[in-house]
PDB file of C-alpha atoms and ligand atoms in Angstrom:
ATOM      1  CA  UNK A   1      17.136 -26.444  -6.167  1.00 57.00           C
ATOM      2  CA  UNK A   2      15.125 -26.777  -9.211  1.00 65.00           C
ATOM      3  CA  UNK A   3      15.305 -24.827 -12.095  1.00 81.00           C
ATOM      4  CA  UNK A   4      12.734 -23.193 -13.313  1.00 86.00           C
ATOM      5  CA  UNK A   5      11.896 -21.490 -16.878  1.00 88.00           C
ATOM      6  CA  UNK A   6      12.369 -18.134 -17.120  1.00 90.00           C
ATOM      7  CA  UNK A   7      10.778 -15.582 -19.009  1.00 88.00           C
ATOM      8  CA  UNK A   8      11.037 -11.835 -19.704  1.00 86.00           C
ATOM      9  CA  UNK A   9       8.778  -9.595 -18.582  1.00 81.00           C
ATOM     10  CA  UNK A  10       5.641  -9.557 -20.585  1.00 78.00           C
ATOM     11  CA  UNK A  11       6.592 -12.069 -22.561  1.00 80.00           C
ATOM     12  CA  UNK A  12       5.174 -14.591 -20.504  1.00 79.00           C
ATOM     13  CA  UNK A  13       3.775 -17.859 -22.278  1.00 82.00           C
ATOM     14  CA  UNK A  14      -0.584 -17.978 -22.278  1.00 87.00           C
ATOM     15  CA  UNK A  15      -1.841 -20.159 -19.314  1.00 91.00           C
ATOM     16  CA  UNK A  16       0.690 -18.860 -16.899  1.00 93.00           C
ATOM     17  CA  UNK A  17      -0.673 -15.824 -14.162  1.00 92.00           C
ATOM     18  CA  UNK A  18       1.215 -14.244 -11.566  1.00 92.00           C
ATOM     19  CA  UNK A  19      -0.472 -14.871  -8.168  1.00 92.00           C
ATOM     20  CA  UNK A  20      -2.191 -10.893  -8.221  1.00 91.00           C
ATOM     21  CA  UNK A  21      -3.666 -12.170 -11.529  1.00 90.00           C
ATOM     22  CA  UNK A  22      -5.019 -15.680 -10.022  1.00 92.00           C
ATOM     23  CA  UNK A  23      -6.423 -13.294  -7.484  1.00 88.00           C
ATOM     24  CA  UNK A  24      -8.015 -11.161 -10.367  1.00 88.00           C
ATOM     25  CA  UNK A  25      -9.594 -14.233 -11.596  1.00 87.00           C
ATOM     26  CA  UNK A  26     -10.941 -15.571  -8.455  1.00 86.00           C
ATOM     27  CA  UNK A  27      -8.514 -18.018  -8.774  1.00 90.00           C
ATOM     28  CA  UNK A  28      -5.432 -19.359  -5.730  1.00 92.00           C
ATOM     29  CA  UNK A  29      -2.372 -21.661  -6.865  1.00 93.00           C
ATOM     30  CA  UNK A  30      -4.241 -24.346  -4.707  1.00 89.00           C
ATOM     31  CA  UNK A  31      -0.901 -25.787  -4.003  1.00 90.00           C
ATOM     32  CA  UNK A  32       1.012 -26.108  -7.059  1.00 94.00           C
ATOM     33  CA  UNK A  33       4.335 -24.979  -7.369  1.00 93.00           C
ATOM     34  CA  UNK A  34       5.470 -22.014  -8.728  1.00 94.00           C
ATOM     35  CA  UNK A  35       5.959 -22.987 -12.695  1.00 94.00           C
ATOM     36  CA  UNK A  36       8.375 -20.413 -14.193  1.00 93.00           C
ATOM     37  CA  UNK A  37       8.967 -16.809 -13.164  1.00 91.00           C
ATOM     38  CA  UNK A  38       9.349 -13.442 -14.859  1.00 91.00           C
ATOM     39  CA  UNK A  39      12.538 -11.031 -15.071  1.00 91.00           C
ATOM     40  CA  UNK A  40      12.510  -7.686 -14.750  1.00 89.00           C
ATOM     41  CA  UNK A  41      15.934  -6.514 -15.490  1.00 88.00           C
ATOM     42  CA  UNK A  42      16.549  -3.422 -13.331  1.00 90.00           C
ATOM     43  CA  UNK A  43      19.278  -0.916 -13.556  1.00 89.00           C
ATOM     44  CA  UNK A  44      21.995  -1.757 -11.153  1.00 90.00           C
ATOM     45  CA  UNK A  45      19.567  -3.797  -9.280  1.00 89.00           C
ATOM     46  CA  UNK A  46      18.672  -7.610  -9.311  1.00 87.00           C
ATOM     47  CA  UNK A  47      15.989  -8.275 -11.867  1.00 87.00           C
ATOM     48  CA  UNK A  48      12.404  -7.999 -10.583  1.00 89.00           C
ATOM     49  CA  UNK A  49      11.218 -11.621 -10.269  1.00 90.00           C
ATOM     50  CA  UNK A  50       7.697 -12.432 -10.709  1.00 91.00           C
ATOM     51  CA  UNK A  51       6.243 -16.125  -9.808  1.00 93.00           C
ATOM     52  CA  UNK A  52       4.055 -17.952 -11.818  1.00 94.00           C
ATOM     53  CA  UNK A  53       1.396 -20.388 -11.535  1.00 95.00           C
ATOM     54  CA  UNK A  54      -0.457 -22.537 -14.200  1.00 95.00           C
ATOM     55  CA  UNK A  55      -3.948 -21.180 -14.874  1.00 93.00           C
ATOM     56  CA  UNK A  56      -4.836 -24.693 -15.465  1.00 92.00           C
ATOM     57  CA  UNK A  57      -3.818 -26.325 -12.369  1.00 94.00           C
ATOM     58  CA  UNK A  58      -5.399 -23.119 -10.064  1.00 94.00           C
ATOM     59  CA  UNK A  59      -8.310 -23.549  -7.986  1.00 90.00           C
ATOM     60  CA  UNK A  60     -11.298 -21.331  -7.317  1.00 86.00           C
ATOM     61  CA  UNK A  61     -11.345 -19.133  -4.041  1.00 85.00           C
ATOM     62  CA  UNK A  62     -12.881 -20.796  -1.531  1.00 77.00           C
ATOM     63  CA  UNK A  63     -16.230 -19.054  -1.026  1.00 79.00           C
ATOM     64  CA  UNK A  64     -17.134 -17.900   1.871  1.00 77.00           C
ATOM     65  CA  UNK A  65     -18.973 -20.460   3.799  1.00 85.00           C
ATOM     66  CA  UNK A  66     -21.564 -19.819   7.019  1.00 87.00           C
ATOM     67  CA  UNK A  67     -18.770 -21.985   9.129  1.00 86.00           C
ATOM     68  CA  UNK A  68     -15.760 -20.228   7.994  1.00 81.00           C
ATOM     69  CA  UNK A  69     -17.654 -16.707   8.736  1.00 85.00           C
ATOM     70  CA  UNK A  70     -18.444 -17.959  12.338  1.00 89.00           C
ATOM     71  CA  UNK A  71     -14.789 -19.066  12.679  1.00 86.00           C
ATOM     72  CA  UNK A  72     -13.379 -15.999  11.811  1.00 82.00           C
ATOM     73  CA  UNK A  73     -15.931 -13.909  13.685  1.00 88.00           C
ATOM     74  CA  UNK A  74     -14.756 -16.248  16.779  1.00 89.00           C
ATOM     75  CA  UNK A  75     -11.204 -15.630  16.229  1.00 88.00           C
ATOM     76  CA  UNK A  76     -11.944 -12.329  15.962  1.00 88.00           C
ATOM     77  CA  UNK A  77     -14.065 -12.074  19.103  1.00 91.00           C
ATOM     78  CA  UNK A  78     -11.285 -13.550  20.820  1.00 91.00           C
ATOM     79  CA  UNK A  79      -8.868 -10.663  20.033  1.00 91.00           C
ATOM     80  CA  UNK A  80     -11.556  -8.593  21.473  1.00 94.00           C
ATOM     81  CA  UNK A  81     -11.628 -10.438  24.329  1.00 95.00           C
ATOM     82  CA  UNK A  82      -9.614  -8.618  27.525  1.00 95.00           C
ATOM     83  CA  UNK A  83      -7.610 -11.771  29.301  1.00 94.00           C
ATOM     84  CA  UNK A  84      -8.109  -9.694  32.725  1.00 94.00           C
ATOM     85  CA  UNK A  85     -11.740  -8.804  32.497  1.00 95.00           C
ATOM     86  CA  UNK A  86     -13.082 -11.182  30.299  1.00 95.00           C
ATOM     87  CA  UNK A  87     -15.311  -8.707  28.251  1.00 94.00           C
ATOM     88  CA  UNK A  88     -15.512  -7.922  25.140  1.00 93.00           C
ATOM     89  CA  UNK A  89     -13.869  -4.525  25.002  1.00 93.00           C
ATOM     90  CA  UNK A  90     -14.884  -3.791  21.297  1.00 91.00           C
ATOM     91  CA  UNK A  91     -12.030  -3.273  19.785  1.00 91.00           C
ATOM     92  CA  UNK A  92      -8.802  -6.073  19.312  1.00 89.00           C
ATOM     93  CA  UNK A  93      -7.036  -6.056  22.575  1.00 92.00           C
ATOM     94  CA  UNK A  94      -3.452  -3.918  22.178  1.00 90.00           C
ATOM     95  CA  UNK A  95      -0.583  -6.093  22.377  1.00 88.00           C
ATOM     96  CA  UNK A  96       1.364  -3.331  24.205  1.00 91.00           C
ATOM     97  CA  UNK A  97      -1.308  -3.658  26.842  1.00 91.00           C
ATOM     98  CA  UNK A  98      -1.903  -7.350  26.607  1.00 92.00           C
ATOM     99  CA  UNK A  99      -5.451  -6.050  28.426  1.00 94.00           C
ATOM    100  CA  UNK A 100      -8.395  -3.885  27.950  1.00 94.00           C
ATOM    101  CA  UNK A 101      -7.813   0.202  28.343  1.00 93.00           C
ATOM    102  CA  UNK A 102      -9.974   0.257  31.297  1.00 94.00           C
ATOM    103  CA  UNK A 103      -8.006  -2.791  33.008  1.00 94.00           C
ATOM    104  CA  UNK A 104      -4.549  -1.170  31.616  1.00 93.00           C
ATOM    105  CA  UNK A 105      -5.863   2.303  33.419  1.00 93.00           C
ATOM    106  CA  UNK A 106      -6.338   0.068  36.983  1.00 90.00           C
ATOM    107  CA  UNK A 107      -3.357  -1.953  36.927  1.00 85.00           C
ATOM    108  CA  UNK A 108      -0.913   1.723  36.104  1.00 84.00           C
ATOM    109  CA  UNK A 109      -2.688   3.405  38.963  1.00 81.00           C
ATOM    110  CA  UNK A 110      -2.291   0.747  40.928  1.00 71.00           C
TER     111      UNK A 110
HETATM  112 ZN1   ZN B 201     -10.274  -5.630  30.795  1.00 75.67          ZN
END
């Protein structure tokens, strides 16, 4: 296991955000590793540990792209999709029912 610097709380060196403040800046890690974290001491408690990421080595958000819409709207569609009726029932499929409420309705009176 590597080591990595730590810092107290709020005392955290410039060019280092937590991943909620990447976010804030549109930014994502992009697949660095975490490069120090922040303690929290807490009474009685393990410290609060924060992870941080180099501002410098983060990477913009991926916009949104016309292909990555239609990719989630697919995926989406598909959880939509009753396995028993094949229609879109409009609403993601319950896992409890694994169908449609219509088909669900059918197969318990059955
Ligand atoms: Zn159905």
């Amino acid at each position: 296991m590597t080591t990595l610097p730590v810092y107290r709380w709020r005392l955290a060196p410039d060019g280092y955000a937590t991943h909620r403040q990447l976010r804030a800046l549109g930014l994502r890690p992009g697949g660095q590793e975490v490069a120090a974290q922040l303690e929290r001491p807490r009474r009685r408690r393990g410290p609060l540990v924060a992870y941080l990421y180099r501002i410098d080595r983060a990477k913009p958000v991926r916009p949104m792209t016309p292909a990555r819409r239609a990719a989630l709207a697919k995926a989406m569609a598909a959880r939509r999709t009753c396995p028993n009726c094949h229609r879109d029932a409009g609403y993601c499929i319950p896992r409890s029912l694994g169908m449609c409420v219509p088909c669900s309705d059918i197969e318990s009176a059955a």
